[in-house]
């Protein structure tokens, strides 16, 4: 309980800090942000500038602006796009689906493939092939997903020219085509995470295998294989859970880029078009909302970790 | 060794100067470590010597031979307006490495200093610093970098700054822990008792003990920074044309993927090789420095 209270306090501070940073975002743009914004799509006149300033509340004292803004955010009002006038929440809701789907499939692929790979890597420990396997896992870590995506597009369009692999089909429209279109980008996106998790599993597995409880199990007659799968693996999976939060942030960053490669209309597309159109309110709202989601995901993962591993909460 | 000492009797009486920033002795360097070290040195040399080794001007156009595959004239072919891919890769490597290195060293300087100060002064300073770092750390890396670039505008300098901001908390967190342990050690007390200033203790007594940790992290983050820079340039937010950059070459190559896939293939490969070398180096260095990770007897 004491730990929960401390974590909640930490969470509150981070949330306030994140909101302050996101709030000051528009105000940190050098020069007149409103004039820059207008300049992207319309003629800049003093009246227009004044109107937009008023609409965004930029003509109020800064602290009032902040409290007003936070008050709105708490009520679910993240502002509105300056060009379409639609609420940020609506824009994000229409673009979040593909990105969330892509991220979840990639995470799933990474975890499912990382377990056997990690076990394999732990088993070659001390054998001749180890340096090669180690180096290969580093290659996996450093292949940019967007390049892998491009290579996959090249490969599949040569092998199967009739297969449509670009774009996005909503799940409600055609579930099979939906998954089919996301498999390639998700795989490309998952590779670095897969390599990372496999390497993590390898080292925690090797560490776990040296623990007393594994020796005890072996002494009681559990086979080497059984010691790995039934005893060491369970404990080695604990750090997996903690890294999922960090991985989610990484996957999101990768998704922004991979969406461009496979022309998937997700959050990446929303954010990049907001930048090119200088739609700062939309960008501000999107950055804040996405970051809030990640802060909460990490918070939940942290709590989960304490539940899985009771040693954590006693520290 | 003994022969040198025999021939240099003058030095015999002088106090032996301990090397301040010496790495812990590494006895058996693994083959992997040596391979990675060679690769990194080679990458740095190529970046430094770009004007000397690039066969062509990276902006010069050979219109007649545009979009050609690898040939004797253009080893890695040419791009959509006839620029030599190999020369552009060499210059792209140079700009990618420069941006990443600048970013990581600024992050090390700012984040590392904050981490050391937090560990040394504890109390309120520590809480404020680490909370600030927690807040920066809460943003997904790419999102924060994109936000910084949205404020500063696209380009090499904003990209370097964005990556530096994103990586600062990593160094602060990394150094604070071990620095805390060292701050409590006897020799820091001893240094304090003979009147050494706080700054002197932090930078002359605590920092040197962290060199190996820093080196490993710098190497790993350089590798990661190469990938972030490539991603940002790929999105058109990083280095601006006509300056060659690996990410931008990849994105331009993608537009002509089915006419001439070579620029996209080679520029991506270059990103992998650079990031791979740095990552492998950091990884192997960590194994060398941490005896527990080295394969048992």
CSV table of N, CA and C in Angstrom, one decimal, chain A residues 147-203:
chain,number,residue,atom,x,y,z
A,147,UNK,N,13.6,0.1,-43.3
A,147,UNK,CA,14.4,-0.5,-44.3
A,147,UNK,C,13.9,-1.9,-44.6
A,148,UNK,N,13.7,-2.6,-43.5
A,148,UNK,CA,13.3,-4.0,-43.6
A,148,UNK,C,11.9,-4.0,-44.3
A,149,UNK,N,11.0,-3.0,-44.0
A,149,UNK,CA,9.7,-2.9,-44.6
A,149,UNK,C,9.9,-2.7,-46.1
A,150,UNK,N,10.8,-1.8,-46.5
A,150,UNK,CA,11.0,-1.6,-47.9
A,150,UNK,C,11.5,-2.8,-48.6
A,151,UNK,N,12.4,-3.5,-48.0
A,151,UNK,CA,12.9,-4.8,-48.6
A,151,UNK,C,11.8,-5.8,-48.7
A,152,UNK,N,11.0,-5.9,-47.7
A,152,UNK,CA,9.9,-6.8,-47.8
A,152,UNK,C,8.9,-6.5,-48.9
A,153,UNK,N,8.6,-5.2,-49.1
A,153,UNK,CA,7.8,-4.7,-50.2
A,153,UNK,C,8.4,-5.2,-51.5
A,154,UNK,N,9.7,-4.9,-51.6
A,154,UNK,CA,10.4,-5.3,-52.9
A,154,UNK,C,10.3,-6.8,-53.1
A,155,UNK,N,10.6,-7.5,-52.1
A,155,UNK,CA,10.6,-9.0,-52.2
A,155,UNK,C,9.2,-9.5,-52.6
A,156,UNK,N,8.2,-9.1,-51.8
A,156,UNK,CA,6.8,-9.6,-52.1
A,156,UNK,C,6.2,-9.2,-53.4
A,157,UNK,N,6.6,-7.9,-53.8
A,157,UNK,CA,6.0,-7.5,-55.1
A,157,UNK,C,6.7,-8.2,-56.3
A,158,UNK,N,7.9,-8.7,-56.0
A,158,UNK,CA,8.6,-9.5,-57.1
A,158,UNK,C,8.1,-10.9,-57.1
A,159,UNK,N,7.9,-11.5,-55.9
A,159,UNK,CA,7.4,-12.9,-55.8
A,159,UNK,C,6.0,-13.0,-56.1
A,160,UNK,N,5.2,-12.1,-55.6
A,160,UNK,CA,3.7,-12.2,-55.8
A,160,UNK,C,3.2,-10.9,-56.1
A,161,UNK,N,3.3,-10.5,-57.4
A,161,UNK,CA,2.9,-9.2,-57.9
A,161,UNK,C,1.5,-8.8,-57.7
A,162,UNK,N,0.6,-9.9,-57.5
A,162,UNK,CA,-0.8,-9.6,-57.4
A,162,UNK,C,-1.3,-9.4,-56.0
A,163,UNK,N,-0.4,-9.7,-55.1
A,163,UNK,CA,-0.7,-9.5,-53.6
A,163,UNK,C,-0.7,-8.0,-53.3
A,164,UNK,N,-1.8,-7.5,-52.7
A,164,UNK,CA,-1.8,-6.1,-52.3
A,164,UNK,C,-1.3,-6.1,-50.8
A,165,UNK,N,-0.2,-5.4,-50.6
A,165,UNK,CA,0.4,-5.3,-49.3
A,165,UNK,C,0.4,-3.9,-48.7
A,166,UNK,N,0.2,-2.9,-49.5
A,166,UNK,CA,0.2,-1.6,-49.0
A,166,UNK,C,-1.2,-1.1,-48.6
A,167,UNK,N,-1.2,-0.1,-47.7
A,167,UNK,CA,-2.5,0.4,-47.3
A,167,UNK,C,-3.1,-0.3,-46.1
A,168,UNK,N,-4.3,0.1,-45.8
A,168,UNK,CA,-4.9,-0.5,-44.6
A,168,UNK,C,-6.4,-0.8,-44.9
A,169,UNK,N,-6.8,-2.0,-44.5
A,169,UNK,CA,-8.2,-2.3,-44.6
A,169,UNK,C,-8.8,-2.4,-43.2
A,170,UNK,N,-9.9,-1.7,-42.9
A,170,UNK,CA,-10.5,-1.8,-41.6
A,170,UNK,C,-10.9,-3.2,-41.2
A,171,UNK,N,-10.8,-3.5,-40.0
A,171,UNK,CA,-11.2,-4.9,-39.5
A,171,UNK,C,-12.6,-5.2,-39.8
A,172,UNK,N,-13.5,-4.1,-39.6
A,172,UNK,CA,-14.9,-4.3,-39.8
A,172,UNK,C,-15.3,-4.7,-41.2
A,173,UNK,N,-14.4,-4.2,-42.1
A,173,UNK,CA,-14.7,-4.4,-43.5
A,173,UNK,C,-14.3,-5.8,-44.0
A,174,UNK,N,-13.1,-6.2,-43.6
A,174,UNK,CA,-12.6,-7.5,-44.1
A,174,UNK,C,-11.5,-8.0,-43.1
A,175,UNK,N,-11.9,-8.8,-42.1
A,175,UNK,CA,-10.9,-9.1,-41.0
A,175,UNK,C,-9.7,-9.8,-41.5
A,176,UNK,N,-9.8,-10.6,-42.5
A,176,UNK,CA,-8.6,-11.4,-43.0
A,176,UNK,C,-7.7,-10.4,-43.7
A,177,UNK,N,-8.2,-9.5,-44.6
A,177,UNK,CA,-7.4,-8.6,-45.3
A,177,UNK,C,-6.8,-7.6,-44.3
A,178,UNK,N,-7.5,-7.3,-43.2
A,178,UNK,CA,-7.0,-6.4,-42.2
A,178,UNK,C,-5.7,-6.9,-41.6
A,179,UNK,N,-5.8,-8.2,-41.2
A,179,UNK,CA,-4.6,-8.8,-40.6
A,179,UNK,C,-3.5,-9.0,-41.6
A,180,UNK,N,-3.9,-9.4,-42.8
A,180,UNK,CA,-3.0,-9.7,-43.9
A,180,UNK,C,-2.2,-8.4,-44.2
A,181,UNK,N,-2.8,-7.3,-44.3
A,181,UNK,CA,-2.1,-6.1,-44.6
A,181,UNK,C,-1.2,-5.6,-43.5
A,182,UNK,N,-1.5,-6.0,-42.3
A,182,UNK,CA,-0.6,-5.6,-41.1
A,182,UNK,C,0.5,-6.5,-40.8
A,183,UNK,N,0.5,-7.7,-41.3
A,183,UNK,CA,1.5,-8.7,-41.0
A,183,UNK,C,2.9,-8.2,-41.3
A,184,UNK,N,3.1,-7.8,-42.6
A,184,UNK,CA,4.4,-7.4,-43.0
A,184,UNK,C,5.0,-6.2,-42.2
A,185,UNK,N,4.2,-5.1,-42.1
A,185,UNK,CA,4.7,-4.0,-41.3
A,185,UNK,C,4.9,-4.4,-39.9
A,186,UNK,N,4.0,-5.2,-39.3
A,186,UNK,CA,4.2,-5.6,-37.9
A,186,UNK,C,5.5,-6.4,-37.7
A,187,UNK,N,5.7,-7.3,-38.7
A,187,UNK,CA,7.0,-8.1,-38.6
A,187,UNK,C,8.2,-7.2,-38.7
A,188,UNK,N,8.2,-6.3,-39.6
A,188,UNK,CA,9.3,-5.4,-39.8
A,188,UNK,C,9.5,-4.6,-38.5
A,189,UNK,N,8.4,-4.1,-37.9
A,189,UNK,CA,8.5,-3.3,-36.7
A,189,UNK,C,9.0,-4.1,-35.5
A,190,UNK,N,8.6,-5.4,-35.5
A,190,UNK,CA,8.9,-6.2,-34.3
A,190,UNK,C,10.3,-6.7,-34.3
A,191,UNK,N,11.1,-6.7,-35.4
A,191,UNK,CA,12.4,-7.3,-35.4
A,191,UNK,C,13.3,-6.8,-34.3
A,192,UNK,N,13.5,-5.5,-34.2
A,192,UNK,CA,14.4,-5.0,-33.1
A,192,UNK,C,13.9,-5.4,-31.7
A,193,UNK,N,12.6,-5.4,-31.5
A,193,UNK,CA,12.1,-5.7,-30.2
A,193,UNK,C,12.3,-7.2,-29.9
A,194,UNK,N,12.1,-8.0,-31.0
A,194,UNK,CA,12.3,-9.4,-30.9
A,194,UNK,C,13.8,-9.7,-30.5
A,195,UNK,N,14.7,-9.0,-31.2
A,195,UNK,CA,16.1,-9.2,-30.9
A,195,UNK,C,16.4,-8.8,-29.4
A,196,UNK,N,15.8,-7.7,-29.0
A,196,UNK,CA,16.1,-7.2,-27.7
A,196,UNK,C,15.5,-8.1,-26.6
A,197,UNK,N,14.3,-8.6,-26.8
A,197,UNK,CA,13.7,-9.5,-25.8
A,197,UNK,C,14.5,-10.8,-25.8
A,198,UNK,N,14.9,-11.3,-27.0
A,198,UNK,CA,15.6,-12.6,-27.0
A,198,UNK,C,16.9,-12.5,-26.2
A,199,UNK,N,17.6,-11.3,-26.4
A,199,UNK,CA,18.9,-11.1,-25.7
A,199,UNK,C,18.6,-11.0,-24.2
A,200,UNK,N,17.6,-10.3,-23.9
A,200,UNK,CA,17.2,-10.2,-22.5
A,200,UNK,C,16.9,-11.5,-21.8
A,201,UNK,N,16.1,-12.3,-22.6
A,201,UNK,CA,15.8,-13.6,-22.1
A,201,UNK,C,17.0,-14.5,-21.9
A,202,UNK,N,17.9,-14.4,-22.9
A,202,UNK,CA,19.1,-15.2,-22.8
A,202,UNK,C,19.9,-14.9,-21.5
A,203,UNK,N,20.1,-13.6,-21.3
A,203,UNK,CA,21.0,-13.3,-20.1
A,203,UNK,C,20.3,-13.6,-18.8
